[in-house]
Amino acid sequence: MVAVVMKSLANGFFATMATGAAADQASRPNLYRIVLNGTRNESDLAQQVALIDAMIAKQVDAIVVAPTDSKAVVPALARARKAGIVVVNIDNRLDAAVLKDYGVRIPYVGPDNRAGAAEVGAVVARQLKPGDQVAILEGITTADNSRQRRQGLEDAARAARLTVVSQQSADWDQTKAAQITAALLIRYPDLKAVLCANDSMALGAASAVGQAGRTGEVLVSGFDNLPATKPLIANGAMVSTADQHGDRLVVFGIDYALSALKNGGTGPDRKTPVDIVTREAR
C-alpha cells in the first residue's frame, strides 16, 4: 500500500495531485493500493506529522510526501524509515542538513523550483525596463520550494536590473497576499510588478491590483498553473505562471516508490518537468 501525504487539499494544486494519484491507482488496481491524505491548510505541520504517524501505524509499504515544512517533518519521516517504510519526497525538497542529522536519505522527485521561477519572472521582466520597481511574495519561509522560488524570482529581477522594493512572505495564502499587495500599491505608487511564489498568492495579488484599478499596469506572476488562473492569464490580469504538472508529479513519486519496493532500495533524485504558461503558451 502506498500512502500519499500532501499539503492542503483546499489548494487546487494538491487537489489536482490527489485526482492524478487516484486516477493512476484506478488504472493499475492490481499493482498497488493507495491512501490519500491532506492537511487542512498549507501550514498545518502538526496535522501532517500526525498523518505520517498514522501511516506508520497502518504499516503502509511506502509514503510519498509533499512536506509542509522542509525541516520539521523530517523526524516523523525518519520514524517511517526506521519502521522499514519506503519514503519518497515530492514537490518541496526536504532539508539535506536535517536529513543528515537524522541519518536518513530520502530521494527527491520534483521540479527545479528556482529555475522554473526564474523563467516565470523573466516573462514579466521582458515587459519592464531596468530600474522598474517590483515586489516578491514568497510562501512559508521554512519551505525549500518557497526559498527556491524566491531565489529564482530574484535571479530574474537581477538579470533584468529591476529594483526589488519589497520582499515579504504571504504564507502561500490568497487573502494575505491581497492584503500585502494592497498595502504595497499605496506605499510604492510606481510599482510595476508583483512576482508571487505560487498561484494562490498571485490570485490575491491580482485581486488587489484589480481593486486598485491597475490591471495591466502592475503585472502579476505566479507558479502552479491552477485552473483559477486561466481566465486571468487570458485577460492579462496575470502575465505568467508555471505548470509543474501536479497530477503527473505525484505519479512520478508513486512510480519511484513502487520501483524502490521492487528493487529493495532507492536511487538518485529525479527531476520532473516545469512548463511556463503565458497567454501565448497555454
Coordinates of C-alpha atoms in Angstrom, one line a residue:
M1 CA 0.0 0.0 0.0
V2 CA 1.2 3.5 -0.9
A3 CA 0.2 6.5 1.2
V4 CA 0.3 9.9 -0.4
V5 CA 0.6 12.7 2.2
M6 CA 0.1 16.1 0.8
K7 CA -0.4 19.6 2.0
S8 CA -3.8 21.4 1.9
L9 CA -6.4 19.8 -0.4
A10 CA -8.1 23.2 -0.4
N11 CA -5.3 24.3 -2.7
G12 CA -6.1 23.5 -6.3
F13 CA -2.6 22.2 -6.9
F14 CA -2.9 19.4 -4.3
A15 CA -6.5 18.7 -5.3
T16 CA -5.1 18.0 -8.8
M17 CA -2.4 15.9 -7.3
A18 CA -4.9 13.8 -5.4
T19 CA -7.0 13.4 -8.5
G20 CA -4.0 12.3 -10.5
A21 CA -3.0 9.8 -7.8
A22 CA -6.5 8.3 -7.6
A23 CA -6.7 8.0 -11.4
D24 CA -3.4 6.3 -11.7
Q25 CA -4.3 3.7 -9.0
A26 CA -7.6 3.1 -10.7
S27 CA -5.8 2.4 -13.9
R28 CA -3.5 -0.1 -12.2
P29 CA -5.6 -1.6 -9.4
N30 CA -3.7 -4.9 -9.3
L31 CA -0.3 -3.1 -8.9
Y32 CA -0.9 -1.2 -5.7
R33 CA -3.4 0.2 -3.2
I34 CA -3.5 3.8 -2.2
V35 CA -4.3 6.0 0.8
L36 CA -4.7 9.8 0.1
N37 CA -4.1 12.3 2.9
G38 CA -4.0 16.1 3.0
T39 CA -3.9 18.8 5.7
R40 CA -6.5 21.4 6.5
N41 CA -4.2 24.3 5.4
E42 CA -0.8 24.9 3.9
S43 CA 0.9 25.4 7.3
D44 CA -0.7 22.7 9.4
L45 CA 2.6 20.9 10.3
A46 CA 1.1 19.2 13.3
Q47 CA -1.6 17.6 11.3
Q48 CA 0.9 16.4 8.6
V49 CA 3.1 14.8 11.3
A50 CA 0.0 13.1 12.7
L51 CA -0.9 11.8 9.3
I52 CA 2.6 10.4 8.8
D53 CA 2.5 8.7 12.2
A54 CA -0.9 7.3 11.3
M55 CA 0.5 5.8 8.1
I56 CA 3.3 4.2 10.2
A57 CA 0.8 2.7 12.5
K58 CA -1.2 1.5 9.5
Q59 CA 2.0 -0.2 8.3
V60 CA 1.9 1.1 4.7
D61 CA 4.7 0.0 2.4
A62 CA 5.6 3.4 1.1
I63 CA 4.9 7.1 1.9
V64 CA 5.0 9.7 -0.9
V65 CA 5.1 13.1 0.8
A66 CA 4.8 16.7 -0.2
P67 CA 6.1 18.3 3.1
T68 CA 4.5 21.3 4.7
D69 CA 7.9 22.2 6.1
S70 CA 11.4 21.1 4.8
K71 CA 12.8 20.6 8.2
A72 CA 10.2 19.9 10.8
V73 CA 8.6 16.8 9.2
V74 CA 12.0 15.0 9.0
P75 CA 11.7 13.4 12.4
A76 CA 8.4 11.8 11.5
L77 CA 9.7 10.6 8.2
A78 CA 12.8 9.2 10.0
R79 CA 10.4 7.2 12.1
A80 CA 8.8 5.9 9.0
R81 CA 12.2 4.8 7.5
K82 CA 13.1 3.1 10.8
A83 CA 9.9 1.2 10.5
G84 CA 11.0 -0.1 7.1
I85 CA 8.7 2.1 5.1
V86 CA 10.0 3.5 1.7
V87 CA 9.7 7.3 1.7
V88 CA 9.8 9.5 -1.4
N89 CA 9.8 13.3 -1.2
I90 CA 7.9 15.2 -3.9
D91 CA 7.2 18.9 -4.6
N92 CA 9.0 20.6 -1.7
R93 CA 12.5 19.3 -1.1
L94 CA 13.4 18.2 2.5
D95 CA 16.4 19.9 4.1
A96 CA 19.6 18.0 3.4
A97 CA 21.3 19.0 6.6
V98 CA 18.4 17.8 8.8
L99 CA 18.2 14.6 6.9
K100 CA 21.9 14.1 7.6
D101 CA 21.4 14.8 11.3
Y102 CA 18.8 12.1 11.4
G103 CA 20.9 9.7 9.4
V104 CA 18.4 9.1 6.7
R105 CA 18.4 9.5 2.9
I106 CA 15.1 10.3 1.3
P107 CA 15.1 10.8 -2.5
Y108 CA 13.5 13.9 -4.0
V109 CA 11.3 13.6 -7.1
G110 CA 10.3 17.1 -8.3
P111 CA 11.0 20.2 -10.3
D112 CA 13.8 22.7 -10.2
N113 CA 11.8 25.4 -8.4
R114 CA 14.5 28.0 -8.7
A115 CA 14.9 27.6 -12.5
G116 CA 11.2 27.5 -13.0
A117 CA 10.5 30.6 -11.0
A118 CA 13.4 32.4 -12.8
E119 CA 11.7 31.6 -16.2
V120 CA 8.3 32.9 -14.9
G121 CA 9.9 36.1 -13.6
A122 CA 11.8 36.5 -16.9
V123 CA 8.5 36.7 -18.8
V124 CA 7.5 39.6 -16.6
A125 CA 10.9 41.2 -16.8
R126 CA 10.8 41.3 -20.6
Q127 CA 7.8 43.7 -20.3
L128 CA 9.7 46.0 -18.0
K129 CA 12.7 48.2 -18.2
P130 CA 15.8 48.4 -16.0
G131 CA 15.1 50.2 -12.7
D132 CA 11.4 49.4 -12.6
Q133 CA 10.1 48.6 -9.2
V134 CA 8.9 45.1 -8.4
A135 CA 7.8 43.2 -5.3
I136 CA 8.3 39.5 -4.4
L137 CA 5.8 37.5 -2.4
E138 CA 7.2 34.2 -1.1
G139 CA 5.4 31.3 0.7
I140 CA 6.2 29.8 4.1
T141 CA 9.8 30.7 4.7
T142 CA 10.8 27.3 6.1
A143 CA 9.7 25.5 3.0
D144 CA 12.5 24.8 0.5
N145 CA 10.3 25.4 -2.6
S146 CA 9.4 28.8 -1.2
R147 CA 13.1 29.7 -0.8
Q148 CA 14.0 28.3 -4.2
R149 CA 11.2 30.1 -6.0
R150 CA 12.1 33.4 -4.2
Q151 CA 15.7 33.0 -5.3
G152 CA 14.5 32.3 -8.9
L153 CA 12.4 35.4 -8.9
E154 CA 15.4 37.4 -7.5
D155 CA 17.5 35.9 -10.3
A156 CA 15.1 37.2 -12.9
A157 CA 14.9 40.6 -11.3
R158 CA 18.7 40.8 -11.0
A159 CA 19.2 39.7 -14.6
A160 CA 16.8 42.4 -15.9
R161 CA 18.2 45.0 -13.5
L162 CA 14.9 45.6 -11.9
T163 CA 14.6 47.1 -8.4
V164 CA 13.1 44.8 -5.7
V165 CA 11.4 47.3 -3.3
S166 CA 9.8 44.7 -1.1
Q167 CA 10.1 41.0 -0.4
Q168 CA 7.6 39.5 2.0
S169 CA 6.0 36.2 3.0
A170 CA 2.3 35.8 2.3
D171 CA 2.5 32.2 3.6
W172 CA 1.1 30.8 0.3
D173 CA -2.3 32.4 1.3
Q174 CA -4.5 34.3 -1.2
T175 CA -6.1 36.6 1.4
K176 CA -2.8 37.6 3.0
A177 CA -1.3 38.2 -0.5
A178 CA -4.2 40.5 -1.4
Q179 CA -3.7 42.5 1.9
I180 CA 0.1 42.8 1.4
T181 CA -0.3 43.8 -2.3
A182 CA -2.9 46.5 -1.4
A183 CA -0.5 48.0 1.0
L184 CA 2.4 47.8 -1.4
L185 CA 0.4 49.6 -4.1
I186 CA -0.1 52.5 -1.7
R187 CA 3.4 52.6 -0.4
Y188 CA 5.0 52.2 -3.9
P189 CA 2.9 54.1 -6.4
D190 CA 5.4 53.3 -9.1
L191 CA 5.3 49.6 -8.5
K192 CA 5.3 47.7 -11.9
A193 CA 5.0 44.0 -10.9
V194 CA 4.3 41.6 -8.1
L195 CA 6.1 38.3 -8.5
C196 CA 4.5 35.5 -6.5
A197 CA 5.9 32.1 -5.5
N198 CA 2.6 30.4 -6.0
D199 CA -0.7 30.9 -7.8
S200 CA -2.8 31.3 -4.6
M201 CA -0.8 34.4 -3.7
A202 CA -0.9 35.5 -7.4
L203 CA -4.7 35.4 -7.3
G204 CA -4.7 37.5 -4.2
A205 CA -2.2 40.0 -5.7
A206 CA -4.2 40.2 -9.0
S207 CA -7.4 40.9 -7.0
A208 CA -5.7 43.8 -5.1
V209 CA -4.3 45.2 -8.4
G210 CA -7.8 45.0 -9.9
Q211 CA -9.4 46.7 -6.9
A212 CA -6.9 49.5 -7.3
G213 CA -7.8 49.8 -11.0
R214 CA -4.3 49.0 -12.1
T215 CA -4.8 45.7 -14.0
G216 CA -2.3 45.7 -16.9
E217 CA -0.3 48.4 -15.3
V218 CA 1.0 46.3 -12.4
L219 CA 2.0 42.9 -13.7
V220 CA 1.5 39.7 -11.7
S221 CA 3.1 36.3 -12.0
G222 CA 2.5 33.0 -10.1
F223 CA 3.6 29.4 -10.0
D224 CA 1.5 26.2 -10.3
N225 CA -1.0 26.8 -13.1
L226 CA -4.1 26.5 -11.0
P227 CA -7.3 26.3 -13.0
A228 CA -8.4 29.6 -11.4
T229 CA -5.5 31.4 -13.1
K230 CA -6.6 30.5 -16.7
P231 CA -9.0 33.4 -17.2
L232 CA -6.6 35.8 -15.5
I233 CA -3.8 34.8 -17.9
A234 CA -6.3 35.1 -20.8
N235 CA -7.3 38.6 -19.9
G236 CA -3.9 39.9 -18.8
A237 CA -4.6 40.1 -15.1
M238 CA -1.7 37.7 -14.8
V239 CA 1.3 37.5 -17.1
S240 CA 2.8 34.1 -16.4
T241 CA 2.8 31.1 -14.2
A242 CA 4.5 27.6 -14.2
D243 CA 2.9 24.2 -14.6
Q244 CA 4.7 21.6 -12.7
H245 CA 2.0 19.0 -13.6
G246 CA 0.8 18.0 -10.1
D247 CA -1.2 15.1 -11.5
R248 CA 1.9 13.7 -13.1
L249 CA 4.4 14.7 -10.4
V250 CA 2.6 12.5 -7.8
V251 CA 2.6 9.6 -10.2
F252 CA 6.3 10.0 -10.7
G253 CA 6.7 9.8 -7.0
I254 CA 4.5 6.7 -6.8
D255 CA 6.4 5.0 -9.6
Y256 CA 9.6 5.7 -7.8
A257 CA 8.3 4.2 -4.6
L258 CA 7.0 1.1 -6.4
S259 CA 10.4 0.7 -8.0
A260 CA 12.1 1.0 -4.7
L261 CA 9.8 -1.6 -3.2
K262 CA 10.5 -4.0 -6.1
N263 CA 14.3 -3.4 -6.2
G264 CA 14.9 -3.2 -2.4
G265 CA 16.2 0.3 -2.3
T266 CA 16.1 3.9 -3.6
G267 CA 18.3 5.5 -6.2
P268 CA 19.2 9.1 -7.1
D269 CA 16.8 12.1 -7.1
R270 CA 14.6 12.6 -10.2
K271 CA 14.0 15.9 -11.8
T272 CA 10.5 16.5 -13.2
P273 CA 9.3 18.9 -15.9
V274 CA 8.1 22.5 -15.5
D275 CA 6.4 24.4 -18.3
I276 CA 5.9 28.2 -18.5
V277 CA 2.4 29.3 -19.1
T278 CA 1.6 32.7 -20.7
R279 CA -1.3 34.0 -22.8
E280 CA 0.6 32.9 -25.9
A281 CA 1.6 29.5 -24.5
R282 CA -1.4 27.9 -22.7

